[in-house]
Short mmCIF file of N, CA, C and O in Angstrom, two decimals:
data_model
loop_
_atom_site.label_atom_id
_atom_site.label_comp_id
_atom_site.label_asym_id
_atom_site.label_seq_id
_atom_site.Cartn_x
_atom_site.Cartn_y
_atom_site.Cartn_z
N MET A 6 -0.31 37.11 -119.84
CA MET A 6 0.48 35.73 -120.04
C MET A 6 -0.47 34.65 -120.25
O MET A 6 -1.55 34.51 -119.59
N SER A 7 -0.05 33.85 -121.22
CA SER A 7 -0.93 32.55 -121.64
C SER A 7 -0.97 31.45 -120.75
O SER A 7 0.13 31.33 -120.26
N LEU A 8 -1.99 30.81 -120.55
CA LEU A 8 -1.95 29.29 -119.79
C LEU A 8 -1.18 28.43 -120.62
O LEU A 8 -0.99 28.16 -121.39
N PRO A 9 -0.28 27.48 -119.84
CA PRO A 9 0.50 26.40 -120.53
C PRO A 9 -0.86 25.48 -121.01
O PRO A 9 -2.06 25.38 -120.56
N ARG A 10 -0.57 24.70 -122.00
CA ARG A 10 -1.49 23.90 -122.70
C ARG A 10 -1.04 22.56 -122.68
O ARG A 10 -0.10 22.15 -122.49
N CYS A 11 -2.21 21.72 -122.51
CA CYS A 11 -2.22 20.19 -122.32
C CYS A 11 -2.88 19.62 -123.32
O CYS A 11 -4.17 20.10 -123.62
N LEU A 12 -2.45 18.58 -124.02
CA LEU A 12 -3.06 17.98 -125.04
C LEU A 12 -3.38 16.48 -124.49
O LEU A 12 -2.56 16.09 -123.95
N ILE A 13 -4.70 16.34 -124.53
CA ILE A 13 -5.15 14.87 -124.03
C ILE A 13 -5.81 13.92 -124.84
O ILE A 13 -6.31 14.30 -125.86
N ILE A 14 -4.85 12.84 -125.15
CA ILE A 14 -5.04 11.92 -126.49
C ILE A 14 -5.87 10.62 -125.39
O ILE A 14 -5.43 9.86 -124.72
N ASP A 15 -7.10 10.56 -125.96
CA ASP A 15 -8.08 9.45 -125.27
C ASP A 15 -9.08 9.41 -126.18
O ASP A 15 -9.90 10.04 -126.67
N PRO A 16 -9.22 7.94 -126.62
CA PRO A 16 -10.39 7.42 -127.60
C PRO A 16 -11.80 7.65 -126.83
O PRO A 16 -12.78 7.78 -127.41
N ASP A 17 -11.90 7.82 -125.53
CA ASP A 17 -13.03 7.76 -124.52
C ASP A 17 -13.42 9.39 -124.38
O ASP A 17 -13.02 9.83 -123.44
N PRO A 18 -14.36 9.78 -125.26
CA PRO A 18 -14.82 11.16 -125.04
C PRO A 18 -15.09 11.71 -123.90
O PRO A 18 -14.82 12.67 -123.13
N GLN A 19 -16.02 10.80 -122.93
CA GLN A 19 -16.36 11.25 -121.71
C GLN A 19 -15.22 11.03 -120.72
O GLN A 19 -15.21 12.12 -119.94
N PHE A 20 -14.02 10.08 -120.85
CA PHE A 20 -13.25 10.29 -120.05
C PHE A 20 -12.23 11.44 -120.19
O PHE A 20 -11.57 12.28 -119.30
N ALA A 21 -11.84 11.90 -121.31
CA ALA A 21 -11.03 13.03 -121.85
C ALA A 21 -11.79 14.13 -121.74
O ALA A 21 -10.96 15.30 -121.10
N TYR A 22 -13.23 14.38 -121.53
CA TYR A 22 -13.81 15.80 -121.01
C TYR A 22 -13.66 15.70 -119.43
O TYR A 22 -13.36 16.89 -119.12
N VAL A 23 -13.70 14.49 -118.64
CA VAL A 23 -13.56 14.73 -117.31
C VAL A 23 -12.06 15.18 -116.95
O VAL A 23 -11.94 16.00 -116.24
N LEU A 24 -11.11 14.34 -117.44
CA LEU A 24 -9.74 14.57 -117.62
C LEU A 24 -9.37 16.15 -117.70
O LEU A 24 -8.69 16.89 -117.12
N SER A 25 -9.99 16.81 -118.73
CA SER A 25 -9.97 18.11 -119.41
C SER A 25 -10.34 19.14 -118.25
O SER A 25 -9.49 20.18 -118.14
N GLY A 26 -11.39 18.63 -117.63
CA GLY A 26 -12.06 19.61 -116.47
C GLY A 26 -10.84 19.56 -115.27
O GLY A 26 -10.67 20.61 -114.64
N ILE A 27 -10.37 18.41 -114.96
CA ILE A 27 -9.34 18.45 -113.70
C ILE A 27 -8.29 19.18 -114.08
O ILE A 27 -7.66 19.97 -113.22
N ILE A 28 -7.57 18.91 -115.53
CA ILE A 28 -6.25 19.69 -116.04
C ILE A 28 -6.68 20.95 -115.97
O ILE A 28 -5.58 21.86 -115.62
N SER A 29 -7.77 21.46 -116.42
CA SER A 29 -7.97 22.82 -116.49
C SER A 29 -8.00 23.62 -115.28
O SER A 29 -7.70 24.79 -114.88
N ARG A 30 -8.70 23.02 -114.03
CA ARG A 30 -8.61 23.96 -112.96
C ARG A 30 -7.14 23.64 -112.25
O ARG A 30 -6.95 24.41 -111.12
N HIS A 31 -6.24 22.78 -112.89
CA HIS A 31 -4.94 23.19 -112.41
C HIS A 31 -4.11 24.19 -113.23
O HIS A 31 -2.96 24.16 -113.19
N GLY A 32 -4.87 24.94 -113.72
CA GLY A 32 -4.29 26.16 -114.50
C GLY A 32 -3.84 25.89 -116.35
O GLY A 32 -2.83 26.56 -116.75
N PHE A 33 -4.27 24.59 -116.67
CA PHE A 33 -3.93 24.61 -118.26
C PHE A 33 -5.07 24.87 -119.10
O PHE A 33 -6.42 24.50 -118.58
N ASP A 34 -4.86 25.25 -120.12
CA ASP A 34 -5.77 25.28 -121.25
C ASP A 34 -5.67 23.82 -122.04
O ASP A 34 -4.33 23.55 -122.39
N THR A 35 -6.58 23.14 -122.18
CA THR A 35 -6.66 22.09 -122.60
C THR A 35 -7.16 21.50 -123.91
O THR A 35 -8.05 22.46 -124.56
N ALA A 36 -6.60 20.46 -124.67
CA ALA A 36 -7.15 20.37 -126.25
C ALA A 36 -7.29 18.81 -126.24
O ALA A 36 -6.78 18.21 -125.38
N ILE A 37 -8.29 18.31 -126.81
CA ILE A 37 -8.27 16.94 -126.75
C ILE A 37 -8.17 16.15 -128.28
O ILE A 37 -8.84 16.69 -129.11
N ALA A 38 -7.71 15.21 -128.46
CA ALA A 38 -7.44 14.40 -129.48
C ALA A 38 -7.90 12.90 -129.33
O ALA A 38 -7.72 12.29 -128.21
N GLY A 39 -9.21 12.31 -130.12
CA GLY A 39 -9.62 11.35 -129.86
C GLY A 39 -8.68 9.99 -130.36
O GLY A 39 -9.37 8.75 -129.91
N ASP A 40 -7.72 10.29 -131.24
CA ASP A 40 -7.01 9.16 -131.43
C ASP A 40 -5.75 9.57 -131.57
O ASP A 40 -5.43 11.31 -131.99
N PRO A 41 -4.53 8.91 -131.47
CA PRO A 41 -2.92 9.41 -131.53
C PRO A 41 -2.78 9.85 -132.90
O PRO A 41 -1.60 10.83 -133.03
N PHE A 42 -3.54 9.42 -134.02
CA PHE A 42 -3.07 9.87 -135.23
C PHE A 42 -3.47 11.32 -135.37
O PHE A 42 -2.80 12.05 -136.11
N ALA A 43 -4.71 11.83 -134.71
CA ALA A 43 -4.96 13.06 -134.79
C ALA A 43 -4.07 14.11 -134.05
O ALA A 43 -3.82 15.23 -134.14
N ALA A 44 -3.77 13.19 -132.99
CA ALA A 44 -2.88 14.10 -132.08
C ALA A 44 -1.17 14.60 -132.45
O ALA A 44 -0.95 15.49 -132.41
N LEU A 45 -0.99 13.50 -133.34
CA LEU A 45 0.38 13.90 -134.42
C LEU A 45 0.15 15.01 -135.14
O LEU A 45 0.82 15.95 -135.27
N ARG A 46 -0.74 15.17 -135.73
CA ARG A 46 -1.18 16.14 -136.67
C ARG A 46 -1.18 17.42 -135.83
O ARG A 46 -0.55 18.64 -136.30
N MET A 47 -1.68 17.41 -134.72
CA MET A 47 -1.86 18.56 -133.63
C MET A 47 -0.76 19.08 -133.27
O MET A 47 -0.54 20.18 -133.30
N VAL A 48 0.23 18.16 -132.67
CA VAL A 48 1.42 18.70 -132.25
C VAL A 48 2.33 19.13 -133.34
O VAL A 48 3.54 19.73 -133.08
N ARG A 49 2.16 18.54 -134.66
CA ARG A 49 2.98 19.35 -135.63
C ARG A 49 2.60 20.95 -135.77
O ARG A 49 3.49 21.54 -136.22
N ILE A 50 1.24 21.16 -135.63
CA ILE A 50 1.06 22.45 -136.03
C ILE A 50 1.08 23.27 -134.26
O ILE A 50 1.41 24.66 -134.72
N ASP A 51 0.79 22.92 -133.47
CA ASP A 51 0.53 23.75 -132.36
C ASP A 51 1.63 23.44 -131.26
O ASP A 51 2.08 21.91 -130.90
N HIS A 52 2.13 24.07 -130.24
CA HIS A 52 2.84 24.00 -129.16
C HIS A 52 1.64 23.43 -127.95
O HIS A 52 1.18 23.91 -127.61
N TYR A 53 2.06 22.33 -127.20
CA TYR A 53 1.40 21.91 -125.93
C TYR A 53 2.95 21.67 -125.01
O TYR A 53 3.67 21.01 -125.26
N ASP A 54 2.40 22.11 -123.88
CA ASP A 54 3.52 22.13 -122.86
C ASP A 54 3.82 20.54 -121.98
O ASP A 54 4.53 20.28 -121.41
N LEU A 55 2.32 19.94 -122.30
CA LEU A 55 2.33 18.71 -121.39
C LEU A 55 1.37 17.89 -122.55
O LEU A 55 0.21 18.43 -123.11
N VAL A 56 1.37 16.76 -122.73
CA VAL A 56 0.93 15.61 -123.71
C VAL A 56 0.22 14.27 -122.57
O VAL A 56 1.29 13.63 -122.00
N LEU A 57 -0.76 14.33 -122.21
CA LEU A 57 -1.28 12.94 -121.79
C LEU A 57 -1.92 12.10 -122.54
O LEU A 57 -2.68 12.36 -123.40
N TYR A 58 -1.06 11.06 -122.60
CA TYR A 58 -1.53 9.95 -123.97
C TYR A 58 -2.19 8.79 -123.05
O TYR A 58 -1.21 7.96 -122.52
N ASP A 59 -3.36 8.44 -123.33
CA ASP A 59 -3.90 7.14 -122.91
C ASP A 59 -3.39 5.82 -123.41
O ASP A 59 -4.01 5.80 -124.82
N VAL A 60 -2.64 4.89 -123.24
CA VAL A 60 -2.33 3.76 -123.54
C VAL A 60 -3.41 2.69 -123.55
O VAL A 60 -2.74 1.50 -123.72
N SER A 61 -4.40 2.49 -123.13
CA SER A 61 -4.91 1.56 -122.52
C SER A 61 -5.89 0.78 -123.61
O SER A 61 -5.97 -0.43 -123.78
N SER A 62 -6.04 1.62 -124.92
CA SER A 62 -6.80 0.86 -125.74
C SER A 62 -5.67 -0.10 -126.43
O SER A 62 -4.55 0.41 -126.83
N ASN A 63 -5.99 -1.32 -126.91
CA ASN A 63 -5.49 -2.33 -127.36
C ASN A 63 -5.75 -2.37 -128.94
O ASN A 63 -4.96 -3.06 -130.06
N ASP A 64 -6.50 -1.37 -129.31
CA ASP A 64 -7.28 -0.99 -130.87
C ASP A 64 -6.06 -0.28 -131.53
O ASP A 64 -6.13 -0.33 -132.88
N ILE A 65 -5.00 0.04 -131.04
CA ILE A 65 -4.13 1.12 -131.25
C ILE A 65 -2.61 0.97 -131.49
O ILE A 65 -2.39 -0.11 -130.27
N ASP A 66 -2.15 1.18 -132.32
CA ASP A 66 -0.24 0.64 -132.25
C ASP A 66 0.40 1.57 -131.87
O ASP A 66 0.79 2.63 -132.43
N HIS A 67 0.53 1.61 -130.28
CA HIS A 67 1.11 2.54 -129.36
C HIS A 67 2.42 2.57 -130.03
O HIS A 67 3.21 3.79 -129.79
N ASP A 68 3.00 1.50 -130.51
CA ASP A 68 4.73 1.34 -130.40
C ASP A 68 4.96 2.36 -131.76
O ASP A 68 6.15 2.97 -131.73
N LEU A 69 4.08 2.36 -132.75
CA LEU A 69 4.12 3.22 -134.06
C LEU A 69 4.19 4.62 -133.43
O LEU A 69 4.86 5.53 -134.07
N ILE A 70 2.98 5.02 -132.78
CA ILE A 70 3.15 6.05 -132.26
C ILE A 70 4.16 6.75 -131.37
O ILE A 70 4.79 7.66 -131.91
N LEU A 71 4.44 5.87 -130.52
CA LEU A 71 5.88 6.32 -129.82
C LEU A 71 7.03 6.64 -130.59
O LEU A 71 8.02 7.32 -130.40
N ALA A 72 7.33 5.52 -131.65
CA ALA A 72 8.53 5.44 -132.48
C ALA A 72 8.58 6.80 -133.26
O ALA A 72 9.37 7.44 -133.33
N THR A 73 7.21 7.15 -133.82
CA THR A 73 7.04 8.47 -134.58
C THR A 73 7.40 9.69 -133.71
O THR A 73 8.05 10.74 -134.18
N LEU A 74 6.95 9.44 -132.43
CA LEU A 74 7.24 10.77 -131.56
C LEU A 74 8.71 10.69 -131.26
O LEU A 74 9.27 11.75 -131.63
N GLN A 75 9.35 9.51 -131.08
CA GLN A 75 10.78 9.46 -130.73
C GLN A 75 11.55 10.18 -131.98
O GLN A 75 12.56 10.90 -131.69
N ARG A 76 11.24 9.72 -133.10
CA ARG A 76 11.74 9.91 -134.22
C ARG A 76 11.84 11.20 -134.62
O ARG A 76 12.82 12.14 -135.02
N ASP A 77 10.62 11.78 -134.97
CA ASP A 77 10.17 13.08 -135.78
C ASP A 77 9.91 14.12 -134.60
O ASP A 77 10.11 15.60 -135.06
N LEU A 78 9.46 13.96 -133.51
CA LEU A 78 9.33 14.99 -132.41
C LEU A 78 9.72 14.76 -131.03
O LEU A 78 9.05 14.81 -130.10
N PRO A 79 11.03 14.71 -131.06
CA PRO A 79 11.44 14.27 -129.61
C PRO A 79 11.35 15.23 -128.76
O PRO A 79 11.09 14.61 -127.20
N ALA A 80 11.10 16.47 -128.96
CA ALA A 80 10.88 17.39 -128.08
C ALA A 80 9.42 17.20 -127.29
O ALA A 80 9.29 17.43 -125.81
N VAL A 81 8.21 16.80 -128.15
CA VAL A 81 7.13 16.35 -127.63
C VAL A 81 6.89 15.06 -126.67
O VAL A 81 6.54 15.43 -125.51
N LEU A 82 8.04 14.19 -127.17
CA LEU A 82 7.83 12.97 -126.55
C LEU A 82 8.68 13.11 -124.93
O LEU A 82 8.22 12.94 -123.92
N GLN A 83 9.33 14.31 -124.82
CA GLN A 83 10.08 14.62 -123.38
C GLN A 83 8.80 15.23 -122.52
O GLN A 83 8.97 15.29 -121.55
N ARG A 84 7.83 16.09 -123.13
CA ARG A 84 6.64 16.33 -122.64
C ARG A 84 5.54 15.65 -122.40
O ARG A 84 4.30 15.79 -122.19
N THR A 85 5.58 14.23 -122.61
CA THR A 85 4.74 13.27 -122.67
C THR A 85 4.53 12.38 -121.46
O THR A 85 5.68 11.79 -121.03
N VAL A 86 3.32 12.07 -120.89
CA VAL A 86 3.18 11.32 -119.81
C VAL A 86 2.05 10.17 -120.30
O VAL A 86 1.18 10.77 -120.85
N LEU A 87 2.28 9.05 -120.26
CA LEU A 87 1.67 7.83 -120.53
C LEU A 87 0.67 7.59 -119.40
O LEU A 87 1.17 7.27 -118.32
N VAL A 88 -0.77 7.16 -119.88
CA VAL A 88 -1.58 6.81 -118.89
C VAL A 88 -2.32 5.60 -119.21
O VAL A 88 -2.57 5.50 -120.39
N THR A 89 -2.35 4.69 -117.98
CA THR A 89 -3.07 3.49 -118.45
C THR A 89 -4.00 2.99 -117.45
O THR A 89 -3.51 3.22 -116.16
N THR A 90 -5.12 2.57 -117.72
CA THR A 90 -5.91 1.70 -116.45
C THR A 90 -5.70 0.19 -116.77
O THR A 90 -6.05 -0.81 -116.08
N THR A 91 -4.87 -0.21 -117.81
CA THR A 91 -4.59 -1.77 -118.02
C THR A 91 -3.42 -2.00 -118.09
O THR A 91 -2.55 -1.24 -118.50
N PRO A 92 -2.95 -3.28 -117.83
CA PRO A 92 -1.48 -3.51 -118.08
C PRO A 92 -0.87 -3.25 -119.58
O PRO A 92 -1.44 -3.13 -120.30
N PHE A 93 0.20 -2.45 -119.03
CA PHE A 93 1.00 -2.27 -120.38
C PHE A 93 2.52 -2.39 -120.12
O PHE A 93 3.09 -2.29 -119.13
N ASP A 94 3.23 -3.16 -121.05
CA ASP A 94 4.36 -3.50 -121.13
C ASP A 94 5.52 -2.37 -121.10
O ASP A 94 5.91 -1.84 -122.08
N SER A 95 6.00 -2.09 -119.98
CA SER A 95 6.88 -0.77 -119.88
C SER A 95 8.13 -0.85 -120.64
O SER A 95 8.93 0.35 -120.82
N SER A 96 8.52 -2.09 -121.10
CA SER A 96 9.86 -2.29 -121.66
C SER A 96 9.48 -1.67 -123.29
O SER A 96 10.51 -1.54 -123.90
N ARG A 97 8.33 -1.40 -123.62
CA ARG A 97 7.89 -0.78 -124.96
C ARG A 97 8.02 0.62 -124.92
O ARG A 97 7.88 1.63 -125.89
N ILE A 98 8.17 1.52 -123.82
CA ILE A 98 8.15 2.82 -123.60
C ILE A 98 9.53 3.31 -123.79
O ILE A 98 10.63 2.82 -123.19
N PRO A 99 9.79 4.43 -124.65
CA PRO A 99 11.03 4.83 -124.73
C PRO A 99 11.75 5.64 -123.22
O PRO A 99 10.95 5.77 -122.22
N ALA A 100 12.90 5.35 -123.18
CA ALA A 100 13.69 5.99 -122.08
C ALA A 100 13.17 7.25 -121.55
O ALA A 100 12.79 8.09 -122.44
N GLY A 101 12.80 7.43 -120.30
CA GLY A 101 12.38 8.97 -119.98
C GLY A 101 11.05 9.39 -119.83
O GLY A 101 10.92 10.31 -119.46
N VAL A 102 10.26 8.46 -120.34
CA VAL A 102 8.69 8.92 -120.66
C VAL A 102 8.02 7.89 -119.51
O VAL A 102 8.08 6.63 -119.31
N PRO A 103 7.59 8.86 -118.77
CA PRO A 103 6.94 8.44 -117.35
C PRO A 103 5.36 7.56 -117.75
O PRO A 103 4.79 7.98 -118.73
N LEU A 104 5.19 6.53 -117.23
CA LEU A 104 3.64 5.58 -117.15
C LEU A 104 3.26 5.85 -115.88
O LEU A 104 3.64 5.40 -114.99
N ILE A 105 1.91 6.54 -115.85
CA ILE A 105 1.03 6.25 -114.64
C ILE A 105 0.13 5.23 -114.96
O ILE A 105 -0.90 5.31 -115.95
N GLY A 106 -0.22 4.42 -113.82
CA GLY A 106 -0.86 3.45 -114.01
C GLY A 106 -2.19 3.52 -112.82
O GLY A 106 -2.04 4.40 -112.24
N LYS A 107 -2.79 2.41 -112.83
CA LYS A 107 -3.97 2.29 -112.06
C LYS A 107 -3.35 2.57 -110.27
O LYS A 107 -4.02 3.28 -109.51
N SER A 108 -2.35 1.76 -110.35
CA SER A 108 -1.84 1.86 -108.99
C SER A 108 -1.25 3.10 -108.42
O SER A 108 -0.91 3.31 -107.19
N ASP A 109 -1.09 3.80 -109.35
CA ASP A 109 -0.34 5.26 -109.23
C ASP A 109 -1.44 6.24 -108.59
O ASP A 109 -1.12 7.09 -108.17
N LEU A 110 -2.73 5.89 -108.86
CA LEU A 110 -3.72 6.97 -108.79
C LEU A 110 -4.04 6.64 -107.39
O LEU A 110 -4.69 5.51 -106.95
N LYS A 111 -4.30 7.61 -106.43
CA LYS A 111 -4.35 7.79 -105.20
C LYS A 111 -5.90 7.98 -104.89
O LYS A 111 -6.18 9.28 -105.73
N PRO A 112 -6.68 7.29 -104.04
CA PRO A 112 -8.14 8.08 -103.98
C PRO A 112 -8.31 9.11 -103.30
O PRO A 112 -7.60 9.89 -102.43
#
């Protein structure tokens, strides 16, 4: 039986690599997308059981990405968890999509 798959969307390759290692130890096969536009292409081709999307970067139009997922790939959006280490306006998040922030992480 194949492992569940997790797509990590993060522009920081070092952080993505570390997160990939952690997720792999929990039984996932991981893939990394350096930007959400690459991730959109990937989720249209392959199945991922979990998508971890870092929305910390201010350089990316996260609203556009989330709207695209909601409109075109709602099943993927249901398997998406948003991750941030910076303040993020939760009113911009589609209903039912969890957001994990710095305060949610326990040492």
